[in-house]
Short mmCIF file of C-alpha atoms in Angstrom, two decimals:
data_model
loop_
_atom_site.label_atom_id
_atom_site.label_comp_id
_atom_site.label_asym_id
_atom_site.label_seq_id
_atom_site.Cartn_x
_atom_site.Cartn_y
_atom_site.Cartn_z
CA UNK A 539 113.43 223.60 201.02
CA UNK A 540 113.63 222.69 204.51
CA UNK A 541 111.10 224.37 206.28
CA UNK A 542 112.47 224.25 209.94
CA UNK A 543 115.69 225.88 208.48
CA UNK A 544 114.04 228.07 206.61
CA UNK A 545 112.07 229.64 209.20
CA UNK A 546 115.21 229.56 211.94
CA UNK A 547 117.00 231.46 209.47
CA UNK A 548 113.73 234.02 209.05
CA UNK A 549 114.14 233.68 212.99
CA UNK A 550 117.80 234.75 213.10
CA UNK A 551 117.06 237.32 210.66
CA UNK A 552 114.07 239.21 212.68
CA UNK A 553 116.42 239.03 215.97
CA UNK A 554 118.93 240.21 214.35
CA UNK A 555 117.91 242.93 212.93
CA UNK A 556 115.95 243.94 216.53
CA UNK A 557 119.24 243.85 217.86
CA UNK A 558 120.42 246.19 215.28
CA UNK A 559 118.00 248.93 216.41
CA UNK A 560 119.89 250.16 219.23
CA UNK A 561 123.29 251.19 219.18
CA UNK A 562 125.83 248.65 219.98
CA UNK A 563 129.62 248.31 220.94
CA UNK A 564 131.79 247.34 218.12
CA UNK A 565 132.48 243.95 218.70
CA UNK A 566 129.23 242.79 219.29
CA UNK A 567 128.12 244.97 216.20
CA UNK A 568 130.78 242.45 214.35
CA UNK A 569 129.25 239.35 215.79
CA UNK A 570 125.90 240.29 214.58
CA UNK A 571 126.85 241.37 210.96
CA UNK A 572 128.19 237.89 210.88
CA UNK A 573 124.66 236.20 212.17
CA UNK A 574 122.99 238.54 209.86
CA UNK A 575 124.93 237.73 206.76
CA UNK A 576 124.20 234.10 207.70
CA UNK A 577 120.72 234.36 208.34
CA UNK A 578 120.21 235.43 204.62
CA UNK A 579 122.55 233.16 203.14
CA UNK A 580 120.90 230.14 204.87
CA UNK A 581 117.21 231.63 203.33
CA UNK A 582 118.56 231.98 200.27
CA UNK A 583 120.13 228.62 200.12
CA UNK A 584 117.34 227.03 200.97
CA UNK A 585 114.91 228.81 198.57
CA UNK A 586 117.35 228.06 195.57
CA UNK A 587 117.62 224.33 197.26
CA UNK A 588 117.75 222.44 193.89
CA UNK A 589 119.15 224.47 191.12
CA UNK A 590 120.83 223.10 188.43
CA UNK A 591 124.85 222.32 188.85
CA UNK A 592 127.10 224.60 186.72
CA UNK A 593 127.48 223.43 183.93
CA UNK A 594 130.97 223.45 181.33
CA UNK A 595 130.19 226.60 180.16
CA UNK A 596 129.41 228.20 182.85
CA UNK A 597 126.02 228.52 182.38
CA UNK A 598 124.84 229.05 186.19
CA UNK A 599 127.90 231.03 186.44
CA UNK A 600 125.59 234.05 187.88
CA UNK A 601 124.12 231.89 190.44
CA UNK A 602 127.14 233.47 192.86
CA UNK A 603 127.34 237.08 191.54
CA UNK A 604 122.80 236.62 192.59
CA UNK A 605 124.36 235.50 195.93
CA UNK A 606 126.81 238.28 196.80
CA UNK A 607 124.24 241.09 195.21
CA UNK A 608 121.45 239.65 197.83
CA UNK A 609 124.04 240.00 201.09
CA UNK A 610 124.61 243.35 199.49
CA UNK A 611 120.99 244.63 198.80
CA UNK A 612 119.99 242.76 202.24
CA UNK A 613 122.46 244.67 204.34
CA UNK A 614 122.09 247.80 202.87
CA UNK A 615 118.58 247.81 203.45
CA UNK A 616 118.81 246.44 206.86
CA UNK A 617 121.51 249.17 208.00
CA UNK A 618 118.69 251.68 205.98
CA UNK A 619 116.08 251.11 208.33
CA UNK A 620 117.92 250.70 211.42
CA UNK A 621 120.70 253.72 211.20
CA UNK A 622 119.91 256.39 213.33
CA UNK A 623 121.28 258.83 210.95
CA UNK A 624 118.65 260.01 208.24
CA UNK A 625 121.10 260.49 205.65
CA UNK A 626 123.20 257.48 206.32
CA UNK A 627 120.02 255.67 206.21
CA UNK A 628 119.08 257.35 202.15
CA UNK A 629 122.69 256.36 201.37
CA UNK A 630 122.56 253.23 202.88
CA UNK A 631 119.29 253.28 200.38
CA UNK A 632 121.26 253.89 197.28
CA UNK A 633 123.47 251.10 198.17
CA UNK A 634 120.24 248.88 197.70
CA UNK A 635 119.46 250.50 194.40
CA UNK A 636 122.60 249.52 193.07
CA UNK A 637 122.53 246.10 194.06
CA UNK A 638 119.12 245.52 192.66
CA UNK A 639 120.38 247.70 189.46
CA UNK A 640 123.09 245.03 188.92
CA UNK A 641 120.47 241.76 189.32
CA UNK A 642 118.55 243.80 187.13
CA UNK A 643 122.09 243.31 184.31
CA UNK A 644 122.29 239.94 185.38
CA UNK A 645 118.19 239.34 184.93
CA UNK A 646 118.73 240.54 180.81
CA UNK A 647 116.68 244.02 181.89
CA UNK A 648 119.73 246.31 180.65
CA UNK A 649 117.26 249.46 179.94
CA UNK A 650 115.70 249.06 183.16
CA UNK A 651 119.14 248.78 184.61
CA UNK A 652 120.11 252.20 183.84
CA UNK A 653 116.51 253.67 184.17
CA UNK A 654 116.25 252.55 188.12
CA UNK A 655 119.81 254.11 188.56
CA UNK A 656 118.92 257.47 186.79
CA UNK A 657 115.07 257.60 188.07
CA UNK A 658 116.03 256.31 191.84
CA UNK A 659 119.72 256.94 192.41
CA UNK A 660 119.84 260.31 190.19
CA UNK A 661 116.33 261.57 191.36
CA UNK A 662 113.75 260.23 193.41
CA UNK A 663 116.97 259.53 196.32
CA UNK A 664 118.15 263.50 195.69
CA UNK A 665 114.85 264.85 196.54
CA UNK A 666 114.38 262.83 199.45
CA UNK A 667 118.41 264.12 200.37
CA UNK A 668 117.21 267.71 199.48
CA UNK A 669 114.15 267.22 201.83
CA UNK A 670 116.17 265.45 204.50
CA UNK A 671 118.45 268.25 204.59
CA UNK A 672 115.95 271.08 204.46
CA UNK A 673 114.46 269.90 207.73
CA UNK A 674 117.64 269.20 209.86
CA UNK A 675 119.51 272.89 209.19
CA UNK A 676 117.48 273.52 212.69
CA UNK A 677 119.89 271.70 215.02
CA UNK A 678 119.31 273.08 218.23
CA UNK A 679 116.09 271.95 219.37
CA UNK A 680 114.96 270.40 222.09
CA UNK A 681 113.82 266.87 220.48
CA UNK A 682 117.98 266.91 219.29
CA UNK A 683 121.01 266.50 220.62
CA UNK A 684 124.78 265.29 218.87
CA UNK A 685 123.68 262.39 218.16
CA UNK A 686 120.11 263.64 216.27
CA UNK A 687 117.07 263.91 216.72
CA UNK A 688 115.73 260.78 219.58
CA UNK A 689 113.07 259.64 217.14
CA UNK A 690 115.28 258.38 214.91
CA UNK A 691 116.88 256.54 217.61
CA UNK A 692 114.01 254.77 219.32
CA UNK A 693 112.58 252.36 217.10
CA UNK A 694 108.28 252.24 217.88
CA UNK A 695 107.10 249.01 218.17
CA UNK A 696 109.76 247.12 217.15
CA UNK A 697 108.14 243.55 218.39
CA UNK A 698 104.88 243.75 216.78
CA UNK A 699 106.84 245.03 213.18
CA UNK A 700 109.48 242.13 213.16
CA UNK A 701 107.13 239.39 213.67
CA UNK A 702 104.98 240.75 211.08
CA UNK A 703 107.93 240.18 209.00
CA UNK A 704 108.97 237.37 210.15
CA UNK A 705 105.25 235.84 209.49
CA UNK A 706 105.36 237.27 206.10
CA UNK A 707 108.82 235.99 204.80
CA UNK A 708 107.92 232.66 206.10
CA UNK A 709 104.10 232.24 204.71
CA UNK A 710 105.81 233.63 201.23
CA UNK A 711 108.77 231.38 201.60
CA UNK A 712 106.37 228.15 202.20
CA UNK A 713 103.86 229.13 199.30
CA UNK A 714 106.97 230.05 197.01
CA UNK A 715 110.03 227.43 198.12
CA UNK A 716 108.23 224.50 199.66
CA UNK A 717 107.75 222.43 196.54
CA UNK A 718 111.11 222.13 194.94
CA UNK A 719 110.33 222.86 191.16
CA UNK A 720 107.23 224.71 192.63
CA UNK A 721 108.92 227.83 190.72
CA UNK A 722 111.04 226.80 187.89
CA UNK A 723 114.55 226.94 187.35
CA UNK A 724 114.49 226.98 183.57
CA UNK A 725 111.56 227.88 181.21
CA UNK A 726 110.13 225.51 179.39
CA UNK A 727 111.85 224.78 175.69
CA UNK A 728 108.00 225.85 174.62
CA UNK A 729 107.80 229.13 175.91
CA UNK A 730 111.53 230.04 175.00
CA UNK A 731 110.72 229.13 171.62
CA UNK A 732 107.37 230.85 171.82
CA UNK A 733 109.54 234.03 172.95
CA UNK A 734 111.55 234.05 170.38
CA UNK A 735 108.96 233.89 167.94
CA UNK A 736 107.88 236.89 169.73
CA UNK A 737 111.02 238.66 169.31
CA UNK A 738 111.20 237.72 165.51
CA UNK A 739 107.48 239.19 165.06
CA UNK A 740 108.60 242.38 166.70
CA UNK A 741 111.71 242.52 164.73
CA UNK A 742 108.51 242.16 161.62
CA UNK A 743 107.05 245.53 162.77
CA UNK A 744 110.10 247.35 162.47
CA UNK A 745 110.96 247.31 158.82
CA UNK A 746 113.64 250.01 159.00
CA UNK A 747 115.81 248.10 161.30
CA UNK A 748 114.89 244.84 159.35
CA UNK A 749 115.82 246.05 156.58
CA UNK A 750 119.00 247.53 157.73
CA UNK A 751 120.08 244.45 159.57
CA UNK A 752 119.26 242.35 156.93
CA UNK A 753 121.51 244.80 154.24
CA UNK A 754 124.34 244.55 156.87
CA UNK A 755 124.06 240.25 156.56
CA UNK A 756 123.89 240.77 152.74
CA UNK A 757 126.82 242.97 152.38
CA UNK A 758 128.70 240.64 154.21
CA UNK A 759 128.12 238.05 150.97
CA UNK A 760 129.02 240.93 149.02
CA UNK A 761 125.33 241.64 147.44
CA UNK A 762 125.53 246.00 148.27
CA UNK A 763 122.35 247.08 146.13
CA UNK A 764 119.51 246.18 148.09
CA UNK A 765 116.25 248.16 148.08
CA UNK A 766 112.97 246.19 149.36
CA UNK A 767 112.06 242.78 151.33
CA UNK A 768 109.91 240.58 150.04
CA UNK A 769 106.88 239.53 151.86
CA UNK A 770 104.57 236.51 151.02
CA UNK A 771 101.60 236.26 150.98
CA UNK A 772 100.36 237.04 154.26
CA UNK A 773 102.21 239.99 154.65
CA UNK A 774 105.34 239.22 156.28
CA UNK A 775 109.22 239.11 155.07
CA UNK A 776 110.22 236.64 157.69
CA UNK A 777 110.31 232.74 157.60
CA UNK A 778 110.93 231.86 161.40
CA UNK A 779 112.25 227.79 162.03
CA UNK A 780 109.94 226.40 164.47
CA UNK A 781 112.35 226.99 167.38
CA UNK A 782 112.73 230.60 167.00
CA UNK A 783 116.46 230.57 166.61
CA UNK A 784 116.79 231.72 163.36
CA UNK A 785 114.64 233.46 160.54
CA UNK A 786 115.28 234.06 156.76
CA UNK A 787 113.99 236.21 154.42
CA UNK A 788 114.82 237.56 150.72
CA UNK A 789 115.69 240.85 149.67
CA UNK A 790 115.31 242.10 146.20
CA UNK A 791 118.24 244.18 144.57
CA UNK A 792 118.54 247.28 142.52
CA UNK A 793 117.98 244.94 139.47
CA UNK A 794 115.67 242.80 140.50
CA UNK A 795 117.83 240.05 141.83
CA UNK A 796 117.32 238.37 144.46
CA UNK A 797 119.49 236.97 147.28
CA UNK A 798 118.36 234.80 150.29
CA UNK A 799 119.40 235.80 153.23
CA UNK A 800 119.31 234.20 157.17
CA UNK A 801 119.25 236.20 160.46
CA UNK A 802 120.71 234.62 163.90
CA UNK A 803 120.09 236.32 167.55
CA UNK A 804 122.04 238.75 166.63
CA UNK A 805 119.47 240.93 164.32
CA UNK A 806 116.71 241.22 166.68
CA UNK A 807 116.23 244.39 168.64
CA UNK A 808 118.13 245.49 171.47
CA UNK A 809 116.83 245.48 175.04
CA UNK A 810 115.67 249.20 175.30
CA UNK A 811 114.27 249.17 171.36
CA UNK A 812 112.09 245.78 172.35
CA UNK A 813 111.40 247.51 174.90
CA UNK A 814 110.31 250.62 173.58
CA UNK A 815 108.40 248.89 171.16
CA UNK A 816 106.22 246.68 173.50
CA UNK A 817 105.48 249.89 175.96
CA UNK A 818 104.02 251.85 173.19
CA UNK A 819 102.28 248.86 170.98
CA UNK A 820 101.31 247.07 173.72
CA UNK A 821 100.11 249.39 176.29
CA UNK A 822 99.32 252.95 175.24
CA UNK A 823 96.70 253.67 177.41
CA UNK A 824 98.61 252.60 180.27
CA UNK A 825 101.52 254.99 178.88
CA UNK A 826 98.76 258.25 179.12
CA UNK A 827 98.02 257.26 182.02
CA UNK A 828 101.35 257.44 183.90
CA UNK A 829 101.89 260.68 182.27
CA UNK A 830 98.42 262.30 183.51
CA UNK A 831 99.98 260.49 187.19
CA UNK A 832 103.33 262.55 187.24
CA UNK A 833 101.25 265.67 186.04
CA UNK A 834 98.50 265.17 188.65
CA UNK A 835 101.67 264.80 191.01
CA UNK A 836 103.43 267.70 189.92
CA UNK A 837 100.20 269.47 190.27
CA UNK A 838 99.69 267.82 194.09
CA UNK A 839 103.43 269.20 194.79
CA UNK A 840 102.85 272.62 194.01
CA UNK A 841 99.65 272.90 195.63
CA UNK A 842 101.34 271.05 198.69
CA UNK A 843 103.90 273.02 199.02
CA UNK A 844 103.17 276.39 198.09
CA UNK A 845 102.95 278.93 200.84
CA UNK A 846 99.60 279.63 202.58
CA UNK A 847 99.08 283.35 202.44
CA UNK A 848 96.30 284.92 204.95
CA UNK A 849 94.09 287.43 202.90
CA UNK A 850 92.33 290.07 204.36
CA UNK A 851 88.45 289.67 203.89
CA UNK A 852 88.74 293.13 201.95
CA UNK A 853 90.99 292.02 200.06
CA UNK A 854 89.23 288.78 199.01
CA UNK A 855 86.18 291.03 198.41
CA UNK A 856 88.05 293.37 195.76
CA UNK A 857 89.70 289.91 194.38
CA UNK A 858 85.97 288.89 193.58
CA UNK A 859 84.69 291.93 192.11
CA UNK A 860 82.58 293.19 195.09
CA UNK A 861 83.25 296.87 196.89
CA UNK A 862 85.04 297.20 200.09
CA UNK A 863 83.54 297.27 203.24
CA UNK A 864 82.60 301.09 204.28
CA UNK A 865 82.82 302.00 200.62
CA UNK A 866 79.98 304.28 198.72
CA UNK A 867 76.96 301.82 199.24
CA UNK A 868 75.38 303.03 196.17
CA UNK A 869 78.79 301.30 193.66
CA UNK A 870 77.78 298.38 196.32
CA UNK A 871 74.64 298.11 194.83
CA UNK A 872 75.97 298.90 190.97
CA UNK A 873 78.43 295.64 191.16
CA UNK A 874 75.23 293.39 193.05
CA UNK A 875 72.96 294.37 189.91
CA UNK A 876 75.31 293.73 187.25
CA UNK A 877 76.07 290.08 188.94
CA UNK A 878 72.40 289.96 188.47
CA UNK A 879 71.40 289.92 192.09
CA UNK A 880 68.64 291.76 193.71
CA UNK A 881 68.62 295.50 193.78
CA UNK B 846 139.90 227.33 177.10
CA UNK B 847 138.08 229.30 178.55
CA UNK B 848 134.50 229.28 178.69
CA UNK B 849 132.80 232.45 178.01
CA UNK B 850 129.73 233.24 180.54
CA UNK B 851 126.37 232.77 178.62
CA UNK B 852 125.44 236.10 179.36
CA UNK B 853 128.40 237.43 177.34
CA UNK B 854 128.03 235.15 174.84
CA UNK B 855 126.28 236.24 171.55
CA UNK B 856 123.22 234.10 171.42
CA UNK B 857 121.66 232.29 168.00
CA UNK B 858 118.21 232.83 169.49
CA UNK B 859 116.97 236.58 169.88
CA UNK B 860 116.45 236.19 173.53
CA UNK B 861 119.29 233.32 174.00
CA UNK B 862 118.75 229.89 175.31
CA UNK B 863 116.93 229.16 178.55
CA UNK B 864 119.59 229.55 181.37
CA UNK B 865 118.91 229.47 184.72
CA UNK B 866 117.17 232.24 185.58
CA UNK B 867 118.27 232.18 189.43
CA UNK B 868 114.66 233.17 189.64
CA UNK B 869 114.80 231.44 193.30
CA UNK B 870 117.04 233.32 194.84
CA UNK B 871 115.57 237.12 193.12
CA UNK B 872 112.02 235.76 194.44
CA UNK B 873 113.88 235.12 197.90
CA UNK B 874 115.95 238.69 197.93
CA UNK B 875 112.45 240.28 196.51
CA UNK B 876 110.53 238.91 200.05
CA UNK B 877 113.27 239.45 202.28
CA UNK B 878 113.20 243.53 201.07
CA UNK B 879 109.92 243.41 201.21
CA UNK B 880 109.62 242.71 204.78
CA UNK B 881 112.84 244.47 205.52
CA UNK B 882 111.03 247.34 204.01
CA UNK B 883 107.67 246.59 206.24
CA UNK B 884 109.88 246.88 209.47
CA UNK B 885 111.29 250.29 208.28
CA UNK B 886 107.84 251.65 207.85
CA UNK B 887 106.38 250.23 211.05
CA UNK B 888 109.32 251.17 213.62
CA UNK B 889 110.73 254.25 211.78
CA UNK B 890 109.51 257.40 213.50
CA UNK B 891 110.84 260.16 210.87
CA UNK B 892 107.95 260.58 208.22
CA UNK B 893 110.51 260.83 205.82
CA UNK B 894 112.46 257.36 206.31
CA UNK B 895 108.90 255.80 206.42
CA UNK B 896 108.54 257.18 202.90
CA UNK B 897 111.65 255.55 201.98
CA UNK B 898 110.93 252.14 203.57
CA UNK B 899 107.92 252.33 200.76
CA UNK B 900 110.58 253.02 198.01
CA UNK B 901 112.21 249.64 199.99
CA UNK B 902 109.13 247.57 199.38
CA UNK B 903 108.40 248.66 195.73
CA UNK B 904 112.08 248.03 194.88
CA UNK B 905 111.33 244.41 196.31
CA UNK B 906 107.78 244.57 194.15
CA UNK B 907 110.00 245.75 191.18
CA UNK B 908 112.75 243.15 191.69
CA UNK B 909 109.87 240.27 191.45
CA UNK B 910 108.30 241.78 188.46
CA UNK B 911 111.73 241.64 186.17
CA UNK B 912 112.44 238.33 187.78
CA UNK B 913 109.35 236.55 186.55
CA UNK B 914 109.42 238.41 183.18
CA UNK B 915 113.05 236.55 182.60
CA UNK B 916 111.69 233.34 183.61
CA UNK B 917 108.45 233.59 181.07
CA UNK B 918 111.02 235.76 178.92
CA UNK B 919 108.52 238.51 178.48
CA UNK B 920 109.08 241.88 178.24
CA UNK B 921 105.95 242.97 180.52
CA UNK B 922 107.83 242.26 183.77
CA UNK B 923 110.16 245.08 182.68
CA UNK B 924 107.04 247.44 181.70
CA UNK B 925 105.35 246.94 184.70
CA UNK B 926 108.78 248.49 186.29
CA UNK B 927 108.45 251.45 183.88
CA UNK B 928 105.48 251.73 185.98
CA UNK B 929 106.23 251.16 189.36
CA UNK B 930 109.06 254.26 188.69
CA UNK B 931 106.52 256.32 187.91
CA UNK B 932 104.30 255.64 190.54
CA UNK B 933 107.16 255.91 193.03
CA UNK B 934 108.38 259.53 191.77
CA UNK B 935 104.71 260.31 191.69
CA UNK B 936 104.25 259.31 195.29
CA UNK B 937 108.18 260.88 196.30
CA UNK B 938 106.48 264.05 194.97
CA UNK B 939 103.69 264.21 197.20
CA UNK B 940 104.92 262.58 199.98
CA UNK B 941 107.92 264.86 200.39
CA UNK B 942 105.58 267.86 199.72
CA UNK B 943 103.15 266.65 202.48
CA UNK B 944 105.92 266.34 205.00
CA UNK B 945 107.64 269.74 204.04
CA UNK B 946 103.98 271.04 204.74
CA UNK B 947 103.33 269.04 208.20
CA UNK B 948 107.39 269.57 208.96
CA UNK B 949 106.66 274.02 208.82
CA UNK B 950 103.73 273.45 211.19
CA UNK B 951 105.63 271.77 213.81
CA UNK B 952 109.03 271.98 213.08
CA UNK B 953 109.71 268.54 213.86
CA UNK B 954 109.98 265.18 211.47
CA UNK B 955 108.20 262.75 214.11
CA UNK B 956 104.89 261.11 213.40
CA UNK B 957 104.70 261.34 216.78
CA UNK B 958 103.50 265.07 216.66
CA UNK B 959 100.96 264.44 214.54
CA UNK B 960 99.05 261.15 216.85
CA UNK B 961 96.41 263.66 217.91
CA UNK B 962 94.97 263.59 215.09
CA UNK B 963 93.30 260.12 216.28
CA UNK B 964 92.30 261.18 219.96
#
């Protein structure tokens, strides 16, 4: 990258979106949606300074769809923290979610995908609706007028904040972007082929859908009676080629016979089964652990919320056993000896 | 003829062939939310939009996490999101359950209200 671009454009980017904080007239509103939308295409341009040329088929055909989902996310989050409106500024939120949901698609993390629009679209953005709702039904108060409430007008300390930013995005743009090839565009041919040997191993330790993906390939040479795979000597069925592209393996029929049989891409697990299978193989413990977070939360939530009820010290005496005040002393003195105190 | 996209295309390899990951520009969009998301939680005075700007930044934390796991072609980038959700509807939880508390004391949303808490 160029690093006096780069940071201009971080420039642009902070003063633009200072400018954003207040309310402006339209056209000037238009002129800075324009800067704005510049700003971030000139940052990313220069971090992705370098990348490969499309190629025949189409390989780097993403590269633009990354482009127009950034200017997306980017001013959806920028109208988000600037919009005086609460609830324009949650929507304005979802707007990001959805951007980042489709890089996600592009970025071969389909499960995840679908689990940030469910999780942060479907529920985590409701509550924070449901909450942002709750607390504006009171209209008419003095900190609010038609046009809300003034502190989410007035931006606090808007300075300081934006060249905080700024400061960040360009000390993480220099150690990230400076050195072109710094961050690769490709990985290397080792560690794809290392990956896929990966993926064939985890295809190993799921001998249902092994064998049922390997059936399918040896129905299609018309061999319908399989029953086992057979595994050599160390235990496993498949025979990956050095590159991970494709593996083989032999199944043994109803009769003994046996037919030789080789799987492409196509037999390995899906996204969300790979997935699935990595979470709970490869971190369990981690797996406990978020559940004992969302109960500890749900626990937090209840306790939080929950309404504080003022109890009358006689009450709180009967609730621990003890006699009311003015009562008989003598059952006083009964209850203190059976909690074995003095008589 | 046309030529399908690769990420259409029905790979030989389980994963597919290295492609250009774009990982640049995700790293770039990842910082630039992350410090859009910084500015929301510094200026914004509603406690509840500060909340959100947090969702901002670990959206942007997420966002990095998948990115790198496509460029090593690893599926822990992806876990690592499974637990970043959980962490953020753990912390939406409590956050929104602290503010509904603080909100019935004072009836307002400002952080302002609550500065005396430093004097």
């Amino acid at each position: 990258m160029n690093p006096q671009i780069f940071y201009a454009a971080a420039a642009l980017g902070a003063v633009v979106l200072y400018l954003m904080m207040e309310r402006r007239p339209a056209p000037f509103r238009a002129a800075l949606t324009v800067a704005g939308l510049a700003a971030v295409a000139l940052i990313l341009t220069e971090a992705a300074r370098g990348a490969p040329a499309p190629d025949s088929a189409g390989a780097n055909g993403p590269f633009w769809l990354h482009v127009l989902l950034a200017l997306v996310a980017v001013t959806g989050a920028a109208r988000m923290v600037t919009h005086p409106k609460p609830v324009y500024a949650a929507l304005y939120f979802i707007l990001v979610i959805l951007a980042v949901a489709v890089t996600f698609l592009l970025l071969q993390a389909e499960f995840m995908a679908f689990a940030l629009l469910i999780v942060y679209a479907g529920a985590i953005l409701i509550t924070y609706l449901f909450v942002l709702m709750l607390a504006q039904q009171a209209g008419d108060r003095a900190d609010r007028d038609q046009d809300g409430a003034w502190y989410d007008r007035t931006p606090r300390e808007p300075v300081a904040a934006l060249i905080l930013a700024f400061v960040l995005l360009a000390a993480t743009g220099d150690a990230l972007f400076r050195r072109e090839g710094a961050v690769p565009w490709l990985a290397s041919p080792a560690a794809v082929s290392q990956a896929n040997i990966r993926a064939w191993e985890r295809l190993e330790d799921l001998p249902e859908l092994l064998l049922k993906e390997a059936s399918a390939v040896a129905e299609s040479k018309g061999v319908t009676d399989v029953v086992a795979l057979e595994r050599g000597p160390n235990g496993r069925a498949l025979a990956v080629d050095p590159a991970g592209t494709t593996a083989s393996l032999v199944l043994v029929g109803a009769g003994g016979d046996k037919t030789h049989v080789t799987l492409d891409g196509t037999a390995a697990p899906s996204n969300s089964a790979a997935l699935g299978h990595a979470l709970v193989a490869g971190f369990p413990v981690s797996l406990e652990l978020a559940g004992v977070i969302l109960l500890m939360a749900l626990f937090g939530a209840v306790v939080l919320a929950r309404k504080q009820m003022a109890i009358a010290e006689d009450e709180r005496r009967v609730a621990a056993g003890m006699a009311r005040i003015g009562a008989d002393p003598e059952a006083a003195d009964m209850t203190g000896m059976a909690r074995g105190g003095n008589p | 003829m046309i030529a399908t996209p690769s990420i259409l295309a029905a790979s030989p390899a389980p994963l597919g062939a290295a492609m250009p990951a774009n990982l640049q520009l995700c790293l770039a969009l990842s910082v630039i939310l992350f410090a859009i998301g910084l500015v929301g939680f510094l200026t914004r005075r509603n406690m509840i939009l500060m909340f959100l700007s947090t969702e901002l930044m670990f959206q942007a934390a997420a966002l990095a996490f998948v990115a790198f796991g496509r460029m090593w072609m690893d599926l822990s980038g992806q876990l690592m999101v499974i637990f970043i959700l959980t962490v953020a509807a753990a912390e939406a939880a409590l956050a929104l359950g602290l503010v509904v508390l603080l909100y019935r004391r004072r009836e307002t949303l400002s952080s302002e209200a609550w500065a005396d808490l430093k004097e």
